[in-house]
mmCIF file of C-alpha atoms in Angstrom:
data_model
loop_
_atom_site.group_PDB
_atom_site.id
_atom_site.type_symbol
_atom_site.label_atom_id
_atom_site.label_comp_id
_atom_site.label_asym_id
_atom_site.label_seq_id
_atom_site.Cartn_x
_atom_site.Cartn_y
_atom_site.Cartn_z
ATOM 1 C CA MET A 1 -16.670 1.550 -2.426
ATOM 2 C CA ILE A 2 -13.410 4.129 -0.948
ATOM 3 C CA CYS A 3 -11.418 4.994 -3.797
ATOM 4 C CA PHE A 4 -8.077 7.168 -1.618
ATOM 5 C CA ALA A 5 -8.986 8.728 2.085
ATOM 6 C CA GLN A 6 -7.187 10.747 4.452
ATOM 7 C CA ILE A 7 -7.009 8.559 7.344
ATOM 8 C CA PRO A 8 -6.674 10.190 10.622
ATOM 9 C CA LEU A 9 -2.899 8.931 11.700
ATOM 10 C CA MET A 10 0.707 11.149 11.495
ATOM 11 C CA SER A 11 3.946 9.308 11.035
ATOM 12 C CA PRO A 12 6.784 10.909 13.052
ATOM 13 C CA GLY A 13 8.939 13.436 11.549
ATOM 14 C CA SER A 14 12.039 11.922 13.039
ATOM 15 C CA ILE A 15 11.241 9.189 10.064
ATOM 16 C CA ALA A 16 13.004 11.447 7.629
ATOM 17 C CA ALA A 17 16.058 12.290 10.251
ATOM 18 C CA GLU A 18 16.712 8.549 10.597
ATOM 19 C CA LEU A 19 15.766 7.967 6.862
ATOM 20 C CA ALA A 20 18.592 10.412 6.007
ATOM 21 C CA SER A 21 21.187 9.073 8.001
ATOM 22 C CA TYR A 22 20.876 5.624 7.224
ATOM 23 C CA SER A 23 22.853 4.532 3.544
ATOM 24 C CA SER A 24 21.958 1.179 2.962
ATOM 25 C CA ASP A 25 21.870 0.346 -0.490
ATOM 26 C CA TRP A 26 18.513 0.328 -2.382
ATOM 27 C CA LYS A 27 16.775 -1.672 -4.795
ATOM 28 C CA ALA A 28 14.974 -0.703 -7.491
ATOM 29 C CA HIS A 29 11.570 -1.619 -7.993
ATOM 30 C CA PHE A 30 11.024 -5.110 -9.876
ATOM 31 C CA ASN A 31 8.293 -4.000 -11.775
ATOM 32 C CA THR A 32 10.128 -2.254 -14.618
ATOM 33 C CA SER A 33 7.041 -1.484 -17.138
ATOM 34 C CA HIS A 34 5.790 0.051 -14.638
ATOM 35 C CA TYR A 35 7.350 2.854 -14.624
ATOM 36 C CA GLN A 36 10.176 5.281 -16.116
ATOM 37 C CA GLY A 37 13.425 6.936 -14.292
ATOM 38 C CA GLU A 38 14.298 5.434 -10.918
ATOM 39 C CA TRP A 39 12.242 3.844 -8.609
ATOM 40 C CA THR A 40 13.747 2.224 -5.696
ATOM 41 C CA VAL A 41 12.435 0.444 -2.603
ATOM 42 C CA LEU A 42 13.916 -0.390 1.199
ATOM 43 C CA PRO A 43 11.742 -3.267 2.522
ATOM 44 C CA LEU A 44 11.036 -3.192 6.387
ATOM 45 C CA ARG A 45 8.763 -6.297 6.725
ATOM 46 C CA ALA A 46 8.285 -8.664 4.176
ATOM 47 C CA PRO A 47 7.722 -12.438 3.302
ATOM 48 C CA GLY A 48 10.522 -14.532 5.472
ATOM 49 C CA GLY A 49 12.098 -11.475 6.660
ATOM 50 C CA LYS A 50 13.819 -11.379 3.153
ATOM 51 C CA TYR A 51 13.864 -8.985 0.292
ATOM 52 C CA HIS A 52 10.978 -9.162 -1.505
ATOM 53 C CA ILE A 53 8.961 -7.283 -2.933
ATOM 54 C CA VAL A 54 7.447 -10.116 -5.586
ATOM 55 C CA PRO A 55 3.484 -9.938 -6.234
ATOM 56 C CA ASP A 56 3.787 -13.765 -5.934
ATOM 57 C CA LEU A 57 5.005 -13.649 -2.623
ATOM 58 C CA MET A 58 3.094 -11.253 -1.429
ATOM 59 C CA MET A 59 -0.426 -13.199 0.299
ATOM 60 C CA GLU A 60 2.005 -15.107 2.209
ATOM 61 C CA GLN A 61 1.409 -15.203 6.854
ATOM 62 C CA ASN A 62 4.966 -15.618 7.785
ATOM 63 C CA TYR A 63 5.639 -11.780 6.951
ATOM 64 C CA ALA A 64 8.672 -10.437 9.593
ATOM 65 C CA ASP A 65 10.660 -7.233 9.634
ATOM 66 C CA THR A 66 13.992 -7.381 7.686
ATOM 67 C CA ALA A 67 17.578 -6.450 8.663
ATOM 68 C CA HIS A 68 16.700 -2.635 8.015
ATOM 69 C CA MET A 69 14.062 -2.327 10.503
ATOM 70 C CA LYS A 70 16.282 -1.915 13.710
ATOM 71 C CA TYR A 71 17.559 1.514 12.334
ATOM 72 C CA PHE A 72 13.774 2.822 12.187
ATOM 73 C CA PRO A 73 12.573 2.535 15.778
ATOM 74 C CA SER A 74 10.160 5.492 14.823
ATOM 75 C CA VAL A 75 9.007 2.940 12.123
ATOM 76 C CA ASN A 76 8.697 0.237 14.917
ATOM 77 C CA SER A 77 6.639 3.222 17.486
ATOM 78 C CA LEU A 78 4.187 3.669 14.397
ATOM 79 C CA LEU A 79 3.627 0.707 14.086
ATOM 80 C CA ARG A 80 2.803 -0.368 17.745
ATOM 81 C CA SER A 81 0.229 1.631 17.508
ATOM 82 C CA PHE A 82 -1.701 -0.135 15.001
ATOM 83 C CA GLY A 83 -4.369 -2.496 16.093
ATOM 84 C CA CYS A 84 -4.616 -4.575 12.658
ATOM 85 C CA PRO A 85 -2.409 -7.105 11.081
ATOM 86 C CA VAL A 86 0.533 -5.934 9.280
ATOM 87 C CA GLN A 87 1.848 -6.679 6.417
ATOM 88 C CA SER A 88 5.019 -5.743 3.894
ATOM 89 C CA VAL A 89 6.195 -2.516 5.309
ATOM 90 C CA ARG A 90 8.520 -0.697 2.717
ATOM 91 C CA PHE A 91 10.210 2.673 1.856
ATOM 92 C CA LEU A 92 9.335 3.498 -2.178
ATOM 93 C CA ASN A 93 11.424 6.468 -3.397
ATOM 94 C CA LEU A 94 10.484 8.102 -6.267
ATOM 95 C CA LYS A 95 13.375 9.909 -7.690
ATOM 96 C CA ALA A 96 12.750 13.846 -9.156
ATOM 97 C CA GLY A 97 11.543 13.955 -12.825
ATOM 98 C CA ALA A 98 10.702 10.013 -12.404
ATOM 99 C CA CYS A 99 7.022 8.305 -12.621
ATOM 100 C CA ILE A 100 5.105 5.372 -12.277
ATOM 101 C CA LYS A 101 2.734 5.001 -15.415
ATOM 102 C CA PRO A 102 -1.198 4.051 -15.009
ATOM 103 C CA HIS A 103 -1.752 0.720 -13.162
ATOM 104 C CA ARG A 104 -3.926 -1.587 -11.105
ATOM 105 C CA ASP A 105 -2.837 -3.787 -8.599
ATOM 106 C CA ARG A 106 -5.214 -5.894 -8.512
ATOM 107 C CA GLU A 107 -7.484 -6.834 -5.521
ATOM 108 C CA LEU A 108 -5.746 -4.566 -2.963
ATOM 109 C CA ALA A 109 -8.637 -2.451 -1.676
ATOM 110 C CA PHE A 110 -10.435 -1.982 1.342
ATOM 111 C CA GLU A 111 -13.417 -3.719 0.461
ATOM 112 C CA MET A 112 -11.658 -6.794 0.005
ATOM 113 C CA GLY A 113 -9.839 -7.386 2.578
ATOM 114 C CA GLU A 114 -6.365 -5.138 2.407
ATOM 115 C CA ALA A 115 -5.614 -1.722 2.851
ATOM 116 C CA ARG A 116 -2.272 0.249 1.631
ATOM 117 C CA LEU A 117 -1.585 2.893 3.568
ATOM 118 C CA HIS A 118 0.866 5.948 2.111
ATOM 119 C CA PHE A 119 2.515 7.934 4.989
ATOM 120 C CA PRO A 120 4.926 11.006 2.459
ATOM 121 C CA ILE A 121 7.548 11.161 4.294
ATOM 122 C CA ILE A 122 9.308 14.022 1.877
ATOM 123 C CA THR A 123 7.782 15.375 -1.137
ATOM 124 C CA ASN A 124 7.638 18.852 -2.536
ATOM 125 C CA PRO A 125 4.944 20.001 -4.392
ATOM 126 C CA ASP A 126 5.344 19.030 -8.053
ATOM 127 C CA VAL A 127 4.806 15.552 -6.918
ATOM 128 C CA ALA A 128 1.186 14.955 -9.213
ATOM 129 C CA PHE A 129 -0.330 11.579 -7.185
ATOM 130 C CA PHE A 130 -3.366 10.489 -9.141
ATOM 131 C CA VAL A 131 -6.278 7.554 -8.434
ATOM 132 C CA GLU A 132 -8.192 7.250 -11.576
ATOM 133 C CA ASP A 133 -8.823 11.006 -12.698
ATOM 134 C CA ASN A 134 -7.916 13.030 -8.917
ATOM 135 C CA ARG A 135 -5.544 14.349 -7.546
ATOM 136 C CA LEU A 136 -4.601 14.286 -4.197
ATOM 137 C CA ASN A 137 -2.924 16.120 -2.414
ATOM 138 C CA MET A 138 -0.438 14.615 0.309
ATOM 139 C CA GLN A 139 1.786 16.146 2.732
ATOM 140 C CA ALA A 140 4.692 14.874 4.909
ATOM 141 C CA GLY A 141 3.322 13.311 7.813
ATOM 142 C CA GLU A 142 -0.067 12.414 6.866
ATOM 143 C CA CYS A 143 -1.586 9.145 6.012
ATOM 144 C CA TRP A 144 -4.127 8.022 3.224
ATOM 145 C CA TYR A 145 -5.692 5.486 1.896
ATOM 146 C CA ILE A 146 -5.147 4.286 -1.888
ATOM 147 C CA ASN A 147 -7.534 1.703 -3.180
ATOM 148 C CA ALA A 148 -5.004 0.009 -6.088
ATOM 149 C CA ASN A 149 -7.465 -1.871 -7.195
ATOM 150 C CA LEU A 150 -7.920 1.439 -9.006
ATOM 151 C CA THR A 151 -6.118 2.602 -11.835
ATOM 152 C CA HIS A 152 -3.596 5.517 -10.123
ATOM 153 C CA GLN A 153 -0.138 6.981 -11.575
ATOM 154 C CA VAL A 154 2.249 9.822 -10.344
ATOM 155 C CA HIS A 155 4.716 11.720 -11.480
ATOM 156 C CA ASN A 156 7.642 13.415 -9.908
ATOM 157 C CA ASN A 157 7.791 16.612 -11.327
ATOM 158 C CA GLY A 158 10.396 18.476 -9.044
ATOM 159 C CA ASN A 159 13.600 18.888 -8.273
ATOM 160 C CA THR A 160 14.072 16.409 -5.109
ATOM 161 C CA ASP A 161 12.912 12.635 -4.520
ATOM 162 C CA ARG A 162 9.959 11.806 -3.045
ATOM 163 C CA VAL A 163 9.778 8.836 -0.320
ATOM 164 C CA HIS A 164 6.293 7.562 1.574
ATOM 165 C CA LEU A 165 6.256 5.213 3.634
ATOM 166 C CA VAL A 166 4.248 2.252 2.569
ATOM 167 C CA VAL A 167 2.010 -0.138 4.410
ATOM 168 C CA ASP A 168 0.070 -2.976 3.468
ATOM 169 C CA CYS A 169 -2.969 -4.494 6.428
ATOM 170 C CA LEU A 170 -5.073 -6.662 6.873
ATOM 171 C CA VAL A 171 -8.897 -5.262 7.369
ATOM 172 C CA ASN A 172 -9.759 -5.583 10.999
ATOM 173 C CA ASP A 173 -12.910 -3.649 13.562
ATOM 174 C CA TRP A 174 -10.041 -1.291 14.738
ATOM 175 C CA LEU A 175 -9.146 -0.624 11.239
ATOM 176 C CA ARG A 176 -13.251 0.299 10.528
ATOM 177 C CA GLU A 177 -13.929 2.629 12.755
ATOM 178 C CA LEU A 178 -10.403 4.086 12.093
ATOM 179 C CA PHE A 179 -11.519 4.294 8.693
ATOM 180 C CA SER A 180 -15.129 6.030 9.463
ATOM 181 C CA HIS A 181 -12.982 8.658 10.769
ATOM 182 C CA ALA A 182 -11.513 9.278 7.975
ATOM 183 C CA ASP A 183 -12.019 11.814 5.179
ATOM 184 C CA LYS A 184 -13.299 9.278 2.601
ATOM 185 C CA HIS A 185 -13.847 9.846 -1.545
ATOM 186 C CA THR A 186 -16.275 7.635 -2.435
ATOM 187 C CA LYS A 187 -17.963 5.556 -5.545
ATOM 188 C CA ALA A 188 -20.715 3.690 -6.283
ATOM 189 C CA ASP A 189 -18.875 -0.472 -6.402
ATOM 190 C CA ILE A 190 -20.279 -2.025 -9.880
ATOM 191 C CA VAL A 191 -20.004 -6.102 -9.166
ATOM 192 C CA ASN A 192 -19.079 -8.486 -11.330
ATOM 193 C CA ILE A 193 -20.331 -11.297 -9.784
ATOM 194 C CA GLU A 194 -18.701 -13.929 -12.113
ATOM 195 C CA GLU A 195 -15.639 -12.201 -11.697
ATOM 196 C CA GLN A 196 -16.206 -11.724 -7.783
ATOM 197 C CA LYS A 197 -17.105 -16.174 -7.936
ATOM 198 C CA GLN A 198 -13.268 -16.603 -9.885
ATOM 199 C CA ILE A 199 -11.191 -14.361 -7.394
ATOM 200 C CA ILE A 200 -12.828 -16.591 -4.431
ATOM 201 C CA GLU A 201 -12.148 -19.731 -6.336
ATOM 202 C CA ALA A 202 -8.077 -18.033 -7.208
ATOM 203 C CA LEU A 203 -7.783 -17.398 -3.292
ATOM 204 C CA ARG A 204 -9.541 -21.298 -2.199
ATOM 205 C CA LEU A 205 -6.645 -22.547 -4.261
ATOM 206 C CA GLN A 206 -3.833 -20.469 -2.473
ATOM 207 C CA ASN A 207 -5.106 -22.504 0.553
ATOM 208 C CA THR A 208 -3.348 -19.499 3.181
ATOM 209 C CA PRO A 209 -5.177 -18.872 5.817
ATOM 210 C CA THR A 210 -4.670 -15.182 4.706
ATOM 211 C CA ALA A 211 -6.099 -15.729 1.321
ATOM 212 C CA THR A 212 -9.072 -18.302 3.040
ATOM 213 C CA GLN A 213 -10.047 -15.436 5.481
ATOM 214 C CA LEU A 214 -10.111 -12.411 1.995
ATOM 215 C CA ALA A 215 -12.557 -15.453 0.462
ATOM 216 C CA ASN A 216 -14.538 -16.061 3.553
ATOM 217 C CA GLN A 217 -15.551 -12.019 2.902
ATOM 218 C CA LEU A 218 -16.058 -11.979 -0.720
ATOM 219 C CA GLU A 219 -18.093 -14.715 -0.226
ATOM 220 C CA ARG A 220 -20.223 -13.140 2.544
ATOM 221 C CA GLU A 221 -20.326 -10.107 0.517
ATOM 222 C CA LEU A 222 -21.667 -11.212 -2.582
ATOM 223 C CA GLY A 223 -24.051 -13.140 0.150
ATOM 224 C CA ALA A 224 -25.663 -9.772 0.385
ATOM 225 C CA LEU A 225 -26.177 -8.144 -2.683
#
């Protein structure tokens, strides 16, 4: 199981300039129990192209650009370089002095068919991003994968905001090849078979193409045990 990895992708430096010149109103992250201080979001791609970061909608298939995307040609250029399906795309701004509490985004992991990629756009040395007990040294312009199914937390102890471009995408052969060249931190994955069966059943009940794809992959992995 991959806990986190530095991926051989780079984000254009022009994204920061585009972000600085765009004054659209950011929204508070919906899950207020997960953070202290200010944590805001600017959605660039979402279900139906509308403003959504609600988990119940994140499995929808009809992801589309929001009205904000046209102001970020550098992000568009970056996404066009992807050879895998892209779902949610958003900027997340953890304000100076704010923190994201320890939490898990269940079932969101490379091994479960979906990868969350972080591109630090604006950061500072006093940002502490932890996956379990490991602190990640994320620098602007880099690309990092985190296994969001593991406990993670972030503390912005600096005096400036921390902005990441966060991209959720589906795992395919192109992404597997990219990950094969990544600097990965891994650990043994202890599979709870009954829990996996329950996840598969829940995905089948959603009856969407994405959920079916994930269920099929999980069934193949169980069959290989």
